[in-house]
Short mmCIF file of C-alpha atoms in Angstrom, two decimals:
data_model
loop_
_atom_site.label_atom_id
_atom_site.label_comp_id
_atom_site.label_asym_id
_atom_site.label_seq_id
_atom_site.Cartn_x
_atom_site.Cartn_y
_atom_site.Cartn_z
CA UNK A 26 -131.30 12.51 -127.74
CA UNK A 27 -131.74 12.37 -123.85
CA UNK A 28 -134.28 9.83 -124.82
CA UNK A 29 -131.95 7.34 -125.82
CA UNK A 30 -129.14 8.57 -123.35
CA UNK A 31 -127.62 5.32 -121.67
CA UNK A 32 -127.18 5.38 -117.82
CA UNK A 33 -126.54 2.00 -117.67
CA UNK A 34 -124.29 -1.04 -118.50
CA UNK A 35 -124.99 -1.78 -122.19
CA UNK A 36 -123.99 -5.72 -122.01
CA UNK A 37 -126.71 -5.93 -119.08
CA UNK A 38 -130.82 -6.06 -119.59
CA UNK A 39 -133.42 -4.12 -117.48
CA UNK A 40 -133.49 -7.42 -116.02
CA UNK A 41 -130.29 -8.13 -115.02
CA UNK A 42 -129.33 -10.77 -117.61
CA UNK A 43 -126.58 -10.78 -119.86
CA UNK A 44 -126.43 -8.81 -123.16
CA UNK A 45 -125.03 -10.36 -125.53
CA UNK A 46 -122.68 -8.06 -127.35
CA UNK A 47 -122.87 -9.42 -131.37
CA UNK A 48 -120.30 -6.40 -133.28
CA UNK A 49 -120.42 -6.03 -136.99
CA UNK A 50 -116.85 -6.66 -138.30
CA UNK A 51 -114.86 -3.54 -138.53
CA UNK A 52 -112.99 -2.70 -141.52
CA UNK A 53 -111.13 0.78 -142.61
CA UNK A 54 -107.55 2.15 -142.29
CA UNK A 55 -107.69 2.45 -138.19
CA UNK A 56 -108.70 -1.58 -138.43
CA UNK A 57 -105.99 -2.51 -140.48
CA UNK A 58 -103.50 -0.12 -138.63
CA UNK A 59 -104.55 -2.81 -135.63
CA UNK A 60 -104.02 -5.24 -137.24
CA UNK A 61 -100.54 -4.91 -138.26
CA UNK A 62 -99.47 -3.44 -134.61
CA UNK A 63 -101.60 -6.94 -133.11
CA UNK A 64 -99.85 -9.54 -135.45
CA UNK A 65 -96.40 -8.28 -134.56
CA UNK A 66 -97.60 -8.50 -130.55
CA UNK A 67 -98.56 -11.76 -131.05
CA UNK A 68 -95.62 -12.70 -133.08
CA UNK A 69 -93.77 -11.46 -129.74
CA UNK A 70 -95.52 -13.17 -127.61
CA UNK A 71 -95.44 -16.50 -128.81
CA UNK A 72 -91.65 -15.93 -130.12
CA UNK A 73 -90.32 -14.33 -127.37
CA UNK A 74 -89.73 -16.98 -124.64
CA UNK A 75 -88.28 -19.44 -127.88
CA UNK A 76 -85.70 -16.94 -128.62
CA UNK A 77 -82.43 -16.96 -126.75
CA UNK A 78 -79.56 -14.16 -126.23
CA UNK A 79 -76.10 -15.78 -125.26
CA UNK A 80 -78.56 -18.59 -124.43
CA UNK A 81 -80.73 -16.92 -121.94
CA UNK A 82 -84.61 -16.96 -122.77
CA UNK A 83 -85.84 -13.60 -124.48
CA UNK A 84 -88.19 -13.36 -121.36
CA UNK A 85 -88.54 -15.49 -118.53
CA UNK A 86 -90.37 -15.34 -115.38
CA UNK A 87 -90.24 -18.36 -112.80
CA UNK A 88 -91.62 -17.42 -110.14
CA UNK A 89 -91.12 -21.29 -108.60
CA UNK A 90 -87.49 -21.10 -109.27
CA UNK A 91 -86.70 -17.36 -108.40
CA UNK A 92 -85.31 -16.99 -111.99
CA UNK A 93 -86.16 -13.69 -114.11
CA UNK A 94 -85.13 -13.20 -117.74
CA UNK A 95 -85.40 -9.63 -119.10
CA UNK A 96 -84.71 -8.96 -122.79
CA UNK A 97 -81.74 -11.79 -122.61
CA UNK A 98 -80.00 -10.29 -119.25
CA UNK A 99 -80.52 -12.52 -116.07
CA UNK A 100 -82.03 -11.13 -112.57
CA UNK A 101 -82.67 -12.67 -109.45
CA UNK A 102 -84.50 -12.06 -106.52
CA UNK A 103 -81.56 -10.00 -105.02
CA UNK A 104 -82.87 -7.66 -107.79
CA UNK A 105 -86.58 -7.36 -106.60
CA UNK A 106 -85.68 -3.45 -105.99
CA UNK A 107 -85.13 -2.89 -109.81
CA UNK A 108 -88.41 -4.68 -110.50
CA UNK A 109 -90.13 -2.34 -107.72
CA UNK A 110 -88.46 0.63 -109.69
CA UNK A 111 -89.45 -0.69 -113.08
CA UNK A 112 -93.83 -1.14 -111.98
CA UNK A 113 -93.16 2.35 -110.80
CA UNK A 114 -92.55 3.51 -114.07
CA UNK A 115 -94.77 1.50 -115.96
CA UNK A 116 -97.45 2.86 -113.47
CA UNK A 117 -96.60 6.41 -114.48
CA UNK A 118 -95.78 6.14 -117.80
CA UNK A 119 -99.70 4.23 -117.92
CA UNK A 120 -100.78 7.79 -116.47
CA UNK A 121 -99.04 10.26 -118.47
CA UNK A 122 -100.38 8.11 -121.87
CA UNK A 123 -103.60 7.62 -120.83
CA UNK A 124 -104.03 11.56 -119.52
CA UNK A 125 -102.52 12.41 -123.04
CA UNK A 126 -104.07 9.54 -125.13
CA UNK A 127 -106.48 8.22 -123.08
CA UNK A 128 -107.31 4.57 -122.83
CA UNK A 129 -105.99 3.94 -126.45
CA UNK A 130 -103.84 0.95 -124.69
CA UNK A 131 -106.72 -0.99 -124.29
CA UNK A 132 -107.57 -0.89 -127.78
CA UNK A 133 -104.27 -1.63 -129.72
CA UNK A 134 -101.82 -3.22 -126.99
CA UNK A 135 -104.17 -5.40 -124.20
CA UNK A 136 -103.50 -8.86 -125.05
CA UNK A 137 -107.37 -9.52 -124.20
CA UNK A 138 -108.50 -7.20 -127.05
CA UNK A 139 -106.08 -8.72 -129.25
CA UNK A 140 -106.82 -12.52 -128.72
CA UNK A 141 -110.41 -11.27 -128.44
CA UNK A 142 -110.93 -9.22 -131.66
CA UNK A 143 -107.95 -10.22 -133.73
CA UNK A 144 -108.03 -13.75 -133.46
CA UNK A 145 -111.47 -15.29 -131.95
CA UNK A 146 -114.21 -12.84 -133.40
CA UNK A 147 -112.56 -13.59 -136.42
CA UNK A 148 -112.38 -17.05 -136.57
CA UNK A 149 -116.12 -16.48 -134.90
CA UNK A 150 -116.78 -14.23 -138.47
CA UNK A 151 -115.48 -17.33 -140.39
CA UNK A 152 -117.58 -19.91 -138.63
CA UNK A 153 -121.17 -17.74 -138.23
CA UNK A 154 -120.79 -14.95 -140.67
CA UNK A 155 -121.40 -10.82 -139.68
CA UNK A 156 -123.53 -9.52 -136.96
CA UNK A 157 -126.80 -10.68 -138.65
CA UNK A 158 -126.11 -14.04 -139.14
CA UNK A 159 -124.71 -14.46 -135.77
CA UNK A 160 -127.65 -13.01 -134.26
CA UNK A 161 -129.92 -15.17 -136.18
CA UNK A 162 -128.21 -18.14 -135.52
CA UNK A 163 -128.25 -17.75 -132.02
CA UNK A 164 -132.16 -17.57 -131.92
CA UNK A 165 -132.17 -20.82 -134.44
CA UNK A 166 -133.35 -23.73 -132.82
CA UNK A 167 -130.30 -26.53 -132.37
CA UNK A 168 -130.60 -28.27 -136.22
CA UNK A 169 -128.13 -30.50 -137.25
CA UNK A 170 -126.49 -27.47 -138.96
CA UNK A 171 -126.34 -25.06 -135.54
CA UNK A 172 -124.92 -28.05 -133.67
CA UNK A 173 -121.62 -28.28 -136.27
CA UNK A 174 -121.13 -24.85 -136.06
CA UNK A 175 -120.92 -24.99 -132.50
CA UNK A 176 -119.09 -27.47 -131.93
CA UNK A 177 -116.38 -26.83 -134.76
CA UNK A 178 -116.19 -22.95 -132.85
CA UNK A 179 -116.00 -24.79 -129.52
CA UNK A 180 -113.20 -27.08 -130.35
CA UNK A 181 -110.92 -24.38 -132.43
CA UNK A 182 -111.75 -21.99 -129.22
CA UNK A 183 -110.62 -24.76 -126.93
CA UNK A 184 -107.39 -25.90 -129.18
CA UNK A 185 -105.83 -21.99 -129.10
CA UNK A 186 -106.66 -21.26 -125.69
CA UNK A 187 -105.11 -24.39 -124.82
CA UNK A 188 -101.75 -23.00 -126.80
CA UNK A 189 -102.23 -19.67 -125.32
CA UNK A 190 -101.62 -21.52 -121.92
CA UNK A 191 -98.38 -23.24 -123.07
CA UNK A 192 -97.20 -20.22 -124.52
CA UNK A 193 -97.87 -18.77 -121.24
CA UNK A 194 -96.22 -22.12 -119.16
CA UNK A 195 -93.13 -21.00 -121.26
CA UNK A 196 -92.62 -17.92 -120.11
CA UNK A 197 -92.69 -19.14 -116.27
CA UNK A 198 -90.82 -22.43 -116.57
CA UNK A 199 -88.80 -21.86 -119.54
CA UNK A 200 -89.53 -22.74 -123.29
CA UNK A 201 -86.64 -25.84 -123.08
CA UNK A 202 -88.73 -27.11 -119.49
CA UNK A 203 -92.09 -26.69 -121.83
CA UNK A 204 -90.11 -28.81 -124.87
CA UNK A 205 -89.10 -31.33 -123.01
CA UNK A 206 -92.89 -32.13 -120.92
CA UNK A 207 -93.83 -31.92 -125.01
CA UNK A 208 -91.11 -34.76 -125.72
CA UNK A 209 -92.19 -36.79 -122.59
CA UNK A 210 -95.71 -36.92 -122.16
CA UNK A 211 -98.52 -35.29 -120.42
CA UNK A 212 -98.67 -38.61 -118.19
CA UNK A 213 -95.06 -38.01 -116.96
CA UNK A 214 -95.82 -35.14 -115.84
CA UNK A 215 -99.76 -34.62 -114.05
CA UNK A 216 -98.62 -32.23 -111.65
CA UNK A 217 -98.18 -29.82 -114.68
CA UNK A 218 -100.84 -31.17 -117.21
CA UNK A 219 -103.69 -30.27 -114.15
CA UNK A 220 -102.80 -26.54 -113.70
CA UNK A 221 -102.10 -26.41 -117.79
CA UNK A 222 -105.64 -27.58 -118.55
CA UNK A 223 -107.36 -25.11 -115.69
CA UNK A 224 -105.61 -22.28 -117.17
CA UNK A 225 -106.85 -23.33 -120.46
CA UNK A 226 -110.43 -23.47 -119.33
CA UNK A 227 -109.71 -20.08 -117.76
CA UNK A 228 -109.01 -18.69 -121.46
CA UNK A 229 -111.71 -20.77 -122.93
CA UNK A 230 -114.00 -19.11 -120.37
CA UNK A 231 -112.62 -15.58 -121.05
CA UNK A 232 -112.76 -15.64 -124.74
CA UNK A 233 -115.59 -17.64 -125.11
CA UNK A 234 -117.88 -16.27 -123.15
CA UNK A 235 -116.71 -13.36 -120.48
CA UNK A 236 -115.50 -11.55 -123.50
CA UNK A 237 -115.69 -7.89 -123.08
CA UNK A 238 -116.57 -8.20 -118.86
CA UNK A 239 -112.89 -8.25 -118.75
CA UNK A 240 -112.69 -4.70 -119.87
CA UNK A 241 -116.39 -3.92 -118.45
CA UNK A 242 -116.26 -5.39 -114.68
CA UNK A 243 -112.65 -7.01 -114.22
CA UNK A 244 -110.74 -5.00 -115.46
CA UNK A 245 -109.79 -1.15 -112.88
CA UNK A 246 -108.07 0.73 -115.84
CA UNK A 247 -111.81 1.68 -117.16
CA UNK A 248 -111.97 2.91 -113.50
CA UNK A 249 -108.67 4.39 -113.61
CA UNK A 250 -109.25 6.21 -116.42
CA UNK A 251 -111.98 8.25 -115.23
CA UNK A 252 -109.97 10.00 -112.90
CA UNK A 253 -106.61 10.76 -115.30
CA UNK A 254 -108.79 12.20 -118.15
CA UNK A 255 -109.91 15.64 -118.52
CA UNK A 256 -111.12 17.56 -121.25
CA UNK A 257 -107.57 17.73 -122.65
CA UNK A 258 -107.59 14.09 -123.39
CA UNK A 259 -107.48 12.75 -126.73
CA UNK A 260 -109.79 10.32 -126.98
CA UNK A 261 -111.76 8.45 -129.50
CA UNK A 262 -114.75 11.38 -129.49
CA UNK A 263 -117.65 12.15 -131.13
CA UNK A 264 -117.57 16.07 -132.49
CA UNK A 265 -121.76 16.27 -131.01
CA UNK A 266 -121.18 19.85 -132.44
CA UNK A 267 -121.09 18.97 -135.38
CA UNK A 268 -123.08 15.75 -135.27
CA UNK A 269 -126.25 17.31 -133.69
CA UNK A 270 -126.39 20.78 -135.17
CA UNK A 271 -129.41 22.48 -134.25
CA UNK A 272 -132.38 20.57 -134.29
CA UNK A 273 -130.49 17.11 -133.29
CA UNK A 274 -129.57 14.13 -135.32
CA UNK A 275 -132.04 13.00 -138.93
CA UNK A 276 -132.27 9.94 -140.81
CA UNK A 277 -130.45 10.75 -144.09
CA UNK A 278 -133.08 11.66 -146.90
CA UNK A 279 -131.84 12.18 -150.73
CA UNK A 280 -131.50 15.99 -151.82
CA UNK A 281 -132.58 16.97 -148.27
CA UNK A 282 -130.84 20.14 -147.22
CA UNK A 283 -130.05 19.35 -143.65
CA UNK A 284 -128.12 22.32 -142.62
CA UNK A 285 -130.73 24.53 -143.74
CA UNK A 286 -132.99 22.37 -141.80
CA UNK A 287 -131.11 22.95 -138.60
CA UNK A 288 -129.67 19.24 -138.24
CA UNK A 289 -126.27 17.64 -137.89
CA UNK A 290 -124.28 15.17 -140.08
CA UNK A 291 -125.11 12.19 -138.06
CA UNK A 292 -127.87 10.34 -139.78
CA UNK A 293 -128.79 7.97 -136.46
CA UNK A 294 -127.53 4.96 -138.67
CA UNK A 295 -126.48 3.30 -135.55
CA UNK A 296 -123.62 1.61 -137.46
CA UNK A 297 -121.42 2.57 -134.72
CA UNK A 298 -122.96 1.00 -132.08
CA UNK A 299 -123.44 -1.80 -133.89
CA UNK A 300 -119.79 -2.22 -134.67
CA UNK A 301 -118.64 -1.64 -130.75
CA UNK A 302 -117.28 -4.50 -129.46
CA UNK A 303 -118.67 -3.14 -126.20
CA UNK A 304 -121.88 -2.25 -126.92
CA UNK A 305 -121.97 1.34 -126.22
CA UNK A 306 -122.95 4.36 -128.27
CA UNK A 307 -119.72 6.88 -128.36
CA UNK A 308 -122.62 9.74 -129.32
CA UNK A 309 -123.04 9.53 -125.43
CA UNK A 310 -119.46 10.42 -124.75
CA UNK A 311 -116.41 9.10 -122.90
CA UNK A 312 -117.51 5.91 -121.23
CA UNK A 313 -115.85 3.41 -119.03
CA UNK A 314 -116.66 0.25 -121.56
CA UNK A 315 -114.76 2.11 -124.75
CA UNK A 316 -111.60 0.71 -125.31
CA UNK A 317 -110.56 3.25 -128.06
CA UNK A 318 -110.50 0.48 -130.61
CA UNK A 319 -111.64 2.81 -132.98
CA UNK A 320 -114.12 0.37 -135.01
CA UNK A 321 -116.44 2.97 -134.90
CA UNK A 322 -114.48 5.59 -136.55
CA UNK A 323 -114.29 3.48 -139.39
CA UNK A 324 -117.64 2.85 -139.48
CA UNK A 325 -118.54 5.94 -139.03
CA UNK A 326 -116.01 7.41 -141.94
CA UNK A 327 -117.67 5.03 -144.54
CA UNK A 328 -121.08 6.21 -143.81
CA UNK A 329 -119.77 9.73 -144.34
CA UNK A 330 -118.41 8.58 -147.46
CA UNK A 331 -121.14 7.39 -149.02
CA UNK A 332 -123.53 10.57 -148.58
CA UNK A 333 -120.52 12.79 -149.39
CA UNK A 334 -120.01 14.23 -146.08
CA UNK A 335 -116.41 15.00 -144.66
CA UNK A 336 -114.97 12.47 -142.40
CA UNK A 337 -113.88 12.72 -138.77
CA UNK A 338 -117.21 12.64 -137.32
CA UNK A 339 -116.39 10.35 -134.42
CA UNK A 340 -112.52 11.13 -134.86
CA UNK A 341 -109.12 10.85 -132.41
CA UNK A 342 -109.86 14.37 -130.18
CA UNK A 343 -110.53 15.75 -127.24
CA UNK A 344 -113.39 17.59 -125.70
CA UNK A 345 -112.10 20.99 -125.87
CA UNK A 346 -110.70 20.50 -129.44
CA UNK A 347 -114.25 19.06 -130.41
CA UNK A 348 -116.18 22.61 -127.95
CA UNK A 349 -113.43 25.09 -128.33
CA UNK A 350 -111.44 24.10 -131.91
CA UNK A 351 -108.48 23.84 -129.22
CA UNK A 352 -105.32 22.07 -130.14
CA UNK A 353 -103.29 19.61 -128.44
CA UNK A 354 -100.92 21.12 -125.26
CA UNK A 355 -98.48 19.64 -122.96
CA UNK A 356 -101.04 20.63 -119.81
CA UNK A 357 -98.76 21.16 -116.32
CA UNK A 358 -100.30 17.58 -115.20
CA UNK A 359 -98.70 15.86 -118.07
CA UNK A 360 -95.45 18.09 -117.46
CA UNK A 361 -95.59 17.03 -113.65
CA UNK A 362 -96.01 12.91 -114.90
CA UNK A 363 -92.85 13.48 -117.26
CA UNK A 364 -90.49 15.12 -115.02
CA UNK A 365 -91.51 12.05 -112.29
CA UNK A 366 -90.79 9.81 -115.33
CA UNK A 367 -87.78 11.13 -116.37
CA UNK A 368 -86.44 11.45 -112.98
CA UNK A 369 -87.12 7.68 -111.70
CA UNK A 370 -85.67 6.11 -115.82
CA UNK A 371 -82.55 8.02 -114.34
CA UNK A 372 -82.66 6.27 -111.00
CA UNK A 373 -83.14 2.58 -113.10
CA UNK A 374 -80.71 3.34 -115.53
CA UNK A 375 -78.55 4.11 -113.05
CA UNK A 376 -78.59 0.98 -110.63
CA UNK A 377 -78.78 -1.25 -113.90
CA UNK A 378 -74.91 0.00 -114.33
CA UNK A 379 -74.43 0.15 -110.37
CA UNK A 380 -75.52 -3.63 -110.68
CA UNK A 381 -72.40 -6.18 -109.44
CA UNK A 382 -71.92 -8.79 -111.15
CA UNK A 383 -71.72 -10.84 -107.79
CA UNK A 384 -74.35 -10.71 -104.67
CA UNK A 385 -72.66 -11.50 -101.73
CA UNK A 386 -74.02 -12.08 -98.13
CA UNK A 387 -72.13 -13.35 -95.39
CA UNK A 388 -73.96 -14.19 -92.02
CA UNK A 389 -72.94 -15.62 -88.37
CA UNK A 390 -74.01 -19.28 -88.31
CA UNK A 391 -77.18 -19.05 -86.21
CA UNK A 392 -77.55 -20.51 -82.38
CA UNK A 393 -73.33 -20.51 -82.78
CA UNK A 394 -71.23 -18.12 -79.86
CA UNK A 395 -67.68 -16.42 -80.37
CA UNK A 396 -65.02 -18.86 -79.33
CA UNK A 397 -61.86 -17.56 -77.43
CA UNK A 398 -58.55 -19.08 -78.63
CA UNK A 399 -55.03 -18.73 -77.72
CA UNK A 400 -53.00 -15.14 -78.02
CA UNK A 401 -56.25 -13.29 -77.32
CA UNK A 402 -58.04 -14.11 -80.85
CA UNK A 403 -61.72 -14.09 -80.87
CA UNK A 404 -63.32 -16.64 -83.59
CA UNK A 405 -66.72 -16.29 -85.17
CA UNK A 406 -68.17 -18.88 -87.54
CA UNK A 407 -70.44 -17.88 -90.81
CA UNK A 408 -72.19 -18.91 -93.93
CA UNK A 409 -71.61 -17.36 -96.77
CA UNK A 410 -74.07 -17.46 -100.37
CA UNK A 411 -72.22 -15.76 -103.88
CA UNK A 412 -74.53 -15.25 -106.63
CA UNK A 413 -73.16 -15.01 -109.61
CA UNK A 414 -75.84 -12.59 -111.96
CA UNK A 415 -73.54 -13.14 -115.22
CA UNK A 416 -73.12 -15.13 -117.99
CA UNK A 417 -69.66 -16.34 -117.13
CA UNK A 418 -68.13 -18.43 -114.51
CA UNK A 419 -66.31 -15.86 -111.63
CA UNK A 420 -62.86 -17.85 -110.88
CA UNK A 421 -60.25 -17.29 -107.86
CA UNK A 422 -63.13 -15.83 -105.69
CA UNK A 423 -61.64 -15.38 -102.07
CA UNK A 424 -62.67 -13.16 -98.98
CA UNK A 425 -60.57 -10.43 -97.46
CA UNK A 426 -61.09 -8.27 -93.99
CA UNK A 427 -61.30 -4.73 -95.47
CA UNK A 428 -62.00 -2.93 -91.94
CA UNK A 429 -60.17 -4.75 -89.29
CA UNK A 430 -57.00 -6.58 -88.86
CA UNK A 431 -57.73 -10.31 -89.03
CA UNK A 432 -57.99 -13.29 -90.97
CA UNK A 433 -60.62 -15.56 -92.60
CA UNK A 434 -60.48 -19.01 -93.10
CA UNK A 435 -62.12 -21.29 -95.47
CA UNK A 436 -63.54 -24.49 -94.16
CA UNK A 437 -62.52 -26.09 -97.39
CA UNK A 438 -60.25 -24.41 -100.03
CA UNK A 439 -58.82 -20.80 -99.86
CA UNK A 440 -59.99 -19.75 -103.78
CA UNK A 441 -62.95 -20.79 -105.51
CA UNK A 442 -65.64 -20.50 -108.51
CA UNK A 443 -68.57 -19.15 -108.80
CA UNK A 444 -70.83 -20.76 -112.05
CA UNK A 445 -72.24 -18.69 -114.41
CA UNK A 446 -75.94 -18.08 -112.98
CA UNK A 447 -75.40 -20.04 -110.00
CA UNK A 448 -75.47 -19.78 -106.35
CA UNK A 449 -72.61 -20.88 -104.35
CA UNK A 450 -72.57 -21.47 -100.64
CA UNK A 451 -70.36 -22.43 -98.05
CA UNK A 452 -68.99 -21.87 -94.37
CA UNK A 453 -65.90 -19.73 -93.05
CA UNK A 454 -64.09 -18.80 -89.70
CA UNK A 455 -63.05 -14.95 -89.04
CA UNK A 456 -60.30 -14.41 -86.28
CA UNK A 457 -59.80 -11.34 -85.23
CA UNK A 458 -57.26 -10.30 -82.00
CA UNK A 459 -59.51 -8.48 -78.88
CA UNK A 460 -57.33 -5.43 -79.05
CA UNK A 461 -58.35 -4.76 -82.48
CA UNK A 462 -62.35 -4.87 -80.93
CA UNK A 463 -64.12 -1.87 -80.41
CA UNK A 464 -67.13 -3.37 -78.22
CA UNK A 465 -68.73 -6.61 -78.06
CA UNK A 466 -70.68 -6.06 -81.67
CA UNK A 467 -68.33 -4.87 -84.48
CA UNK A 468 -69.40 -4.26 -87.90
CA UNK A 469 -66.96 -5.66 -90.32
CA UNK A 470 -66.63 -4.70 -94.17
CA UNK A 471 -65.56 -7.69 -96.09
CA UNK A 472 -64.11 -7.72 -100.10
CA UNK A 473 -65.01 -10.56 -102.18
CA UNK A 474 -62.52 -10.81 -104.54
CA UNK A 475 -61.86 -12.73 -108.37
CA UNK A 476 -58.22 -12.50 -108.07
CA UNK A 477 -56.78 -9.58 -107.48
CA UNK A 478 -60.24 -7.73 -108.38
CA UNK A 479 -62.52 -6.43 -105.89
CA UNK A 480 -66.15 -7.70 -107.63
CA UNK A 481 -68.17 -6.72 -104.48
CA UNK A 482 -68.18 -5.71 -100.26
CA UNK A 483 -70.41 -6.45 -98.01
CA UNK A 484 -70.69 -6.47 -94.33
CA UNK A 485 -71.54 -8.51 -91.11
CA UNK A 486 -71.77 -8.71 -87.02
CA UNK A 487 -68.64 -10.21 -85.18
CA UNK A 488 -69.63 -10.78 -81.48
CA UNK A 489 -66.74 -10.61 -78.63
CA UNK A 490 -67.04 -11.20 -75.29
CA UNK A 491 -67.72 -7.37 -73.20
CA UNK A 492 -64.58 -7.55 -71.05
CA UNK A 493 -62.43 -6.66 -74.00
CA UNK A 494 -64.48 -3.18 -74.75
#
C-alpha cells in the first residue's frame, strides 16, 4: 500500500508534463441522482435570464449599466451594502456545508463539473467511446477516421461554448439587449461580437482542454477545504478498515476465503481510479483534487455486487464514523457557523424590508458659496438625484425642511415624478433666515415626499456666513 501511496499531482508526470485524465463513464444511482439535480441547473441557467417577473429579468447583472436583477426584484448600486451582506453569507453558509458535507458542492452544483461531466465528456463518450477507446485513439496515428472525429468533437465543443457565452452575455446585458444584437447582426455590433468570441475561446479552452486544472490548480476551494474539514466531515471516504483488513488489499480469486486469509474486501480492481474524473485514488484518502462526485462509489458498489460483497465500501462518511463506528453530530464549530448564519439572514432580511422604495441624495452644488438676500435669508444652491428602486412610477414627489424653518425652491416645477426604475435629477434653492442658524455649517434633515407621504429623509450641509453664529 505505501508503495503505491500518491504524494503527488495525479494529472502531472515525473516529468512535469500533463496527464491526461481519460475517466471511464460512471453509471449507478449516485450518477443518475447528478444527473437529475445538473439538468434542472442547467435548465436554470439558460432559462433564468429569459424569464421575466412584472417584466424584470429573473436575474440580471450589468455591471456596465449599474443595473442588478435578483429573483425579479430590482437593486442598484445604492444597494451594494445588501450585496456585501449577501457574499457574507454565502461565504459562511460555503463553510458550515463544506465542514458538515465537505466539498460535495463541487461535485453536484459547480457549473464547471456540470458543463464538464454532464454535457462535454458525454458528448466526448458519444464521439470516442469509454476510457479504452479514447485512450487508444489518442495514441492512433491521424487517419482519415481520427481526423473526423476530431474535428466533429472540436466543432460541437466550439458551437456550445460559444452558447454558454451568450447565455452568459444575457445575464450582464439583459436577454432583450442579447435578442436584439441576434436580430441585427454580429457586424452591427463588433464591439460586442470581439469580447463574445474571447469568452467563447475561454470556455473552449476550459472544457476542452484545462478540464479538471480548474478544480486542481485554479480553483482555492480544494485549498479551502483543507482547513474547514476535520475528521467529523462527511465526505466521499473509503472505509480502509474494512477495505484493507489485515494483510492489505488481494486480487479477487473464486472460492478464496479472504477473511480467513487476513485481507480486506477491496480486490485492487482499480475501477475507481479509473472512473475519477480527477485522477486520484480515494484509497489514499481525502485529497484536494476529489470533487465528491461520487463516480467512484458507484463503481465501486458494482464491483461489490458482482462478488457478493456488501456495498458502501467507498461510501458518503467521515473518518471517525469509518475508525470509531461514530455517527453524525452537530460539532460546536458547526454550531458557532450557524448561529453567525442565522444571526447575519436576520440582519438581510431585515434591511430587505427597511429598503425605501426611493434613494434620495441631495448635495450643495460644488465650487457654489451661500448668497445673502434681503430680510436676513441665507440661500444655498443643490443638486438633487431620486432613484426610484420600484416597479411603479412615484408621482407628486416634492421636498420639505424637516429640521429648520425655511423654504426650498424648485428651479423648475414644485411637484414631480419619479419613473419606475429611473433616476431623476435636478437643481433646488434652500432659504433659510440667519436667526434660525446655529453656526456657519448646519446639518439639515430634508423629507422627500409622494404627496402627502413621507417615502424617504435624508440630509445635507447649509453653509452661512460666521457673523450670524
Amino acid at each position: 500500500m505505501e508503495e503505491n501511496f500518491r504524494d503527488s499531482i495525479g494529472t502531472i508526470t515525473k516529468e512535469g508534463k500533463r496527464n491526461w485524465v481519460f475517466p471511464k463513464k460512471p453509471s449507478g444511482r449516485y450518477y443518475d441522482y447528478r444527473k437529475y439535480v445538473s439538468y434542472f441547473l442547467l435548465v436554470f441557467l439558460i432559462a433564468a435570464p429569459f424569464v421575466k417577473i412584472n417584466g424584470h429579468q429573473f436575474l440580471l447583472f450589468n455591471v456596465l449599466d449599474r443595473r442588478f436583477n435578483i429573483f425579479g426584484v430590482p437593486f442598484w448600486p445604492q444597494d451594494f451594502h445588501l450585496m456585501v451582506i449577501s457574499m457574507i453569507i454565502g461565504v459562511i453558509f460555503i463553510a458550515l456545508f463544506t465542514v458538515a458535507y465537505g466539498r460535495i458542492f463541487c461535485g453536484w452544483m459547480c457549473p464547471q463539473t456540470i458543463f464538464l461531466e454532464m454535457v462535454f465528456r458525454r458528448i466526448e463518450y458519444w464521439i470516442d467511446g469509454d476510457r479504452g477507446a479514447q485512450m487508444r485513439l489518442a495514441k492512433a496515428p491521424w487517419t482519415g477516421k481520427k481526423i473526423r472525429k476530431r474535428v466533429l468533437k472540436w466543432i460541437i465543443f466550439f458551437i456550445i461554448s460559444f452558447f454558454i457565452a451568450n447565455v452568459f452575455l444575457a445575464y450582464l446585458v439583459g436577454s432583450d439587449q442579447l435578442l436584439s444584437y441576434i436580430t441585427d447582426g454580429p457586424m452591427a455590433h463588433l464591439s460586442t461580437m470581439i469580447p463574445l468570441l474571447i469568452f467563447t475561446g475561454v470556455f473552449y479552452f476550459i472544457f476542452a482542454w484545462f478540464r479538471e486544472q480548474v478544480c486542481i490548480i485554479a480553483c482555492p476551494y480544494g485549498r479551502l477545504q483543507g482547513v474547514l474539514l476535520d475528521n467529523k466531515s462527511i465526505v466521499v471516504a473509503y472505509d480502509h478498515k474494512r477495505g484493507e483488513g489485515e494483510n492489505g488489499r488481494k486480487k479477487f480469486r473464486k472460492n478464496e476465503d479472504r477473511e480467513a486469509l487476513g485481507h480486506g474486501d477491496c480486490i485492487d480492481c482499480l475501477q475507481c481510479v479509473n472512473v475519477c474524473p480527477t485522477g486520484i485514488d480515494i484509497r489514499n484518502g481525502t485529497q484536494l483534487e476529489c470533487v465528491n462526485c461520487t463516480a467512484c462509489i458507484d463503481e465501486c458498489d458494482h464491483i461489490m455486487e458482482s462478488i457478493d460483497k456488501p456495498k458502501g465500501l467507498i461510501r458518503y462518511a467521515s473518518e471517525d464514523e469509518i475508525t470509531k463506528k461514530e455517527k453524525f453530530k452537530f460539532t460546536p464549530r458547526m454550531k458557532g457557523y450557524t448561529a453567525i448564519l442565522i444571526v447575519l439572514t436576520g440582519i438581510l432580511v431585515g434591511m430587505l424590508f427597511m429598503r425605501n422604495e426611493i434613494e434620495a441624495n441631495i448635495l450643495r452644488l460644488p465650487g457654489q458659496l451661500y448668497e445673502r438676500k434681503e430680510n436676513n435669508i441665507i440661500s444655498n444652491v443643490y443638486t438633487y438625484k431620486l432613484v426610484n428602486k420600484t416597479t411603479t412610477d412615484i408621482e407628486n414627489v416634492s421636498f420639505e425642511l424637516m429640521s429648520h424653518k425655511g423654504e426650498i425652491k424648485m428651479v423648475s416645477q414644485d411637484s414631480f415624478t419619479v419613473p419606475a426604475e429611473e433616476l431623476t435629477e435636478g437643481t433646488l434653492f434652500i432659504e433659510i433666515n440667519a436667526s434660525a442658524l446655529n453656526g456657519d455649517k448646519d446639518k439639515l434633515k430634508i423629507g422627500v415626499y409622494s404627496g402627502d407621504k413621507l417615502v424617504e429623509t435624508t440630509v445635507t450641509q447649509f453653509l452661512a456666513p460666521r457673523s450670524y453664529n
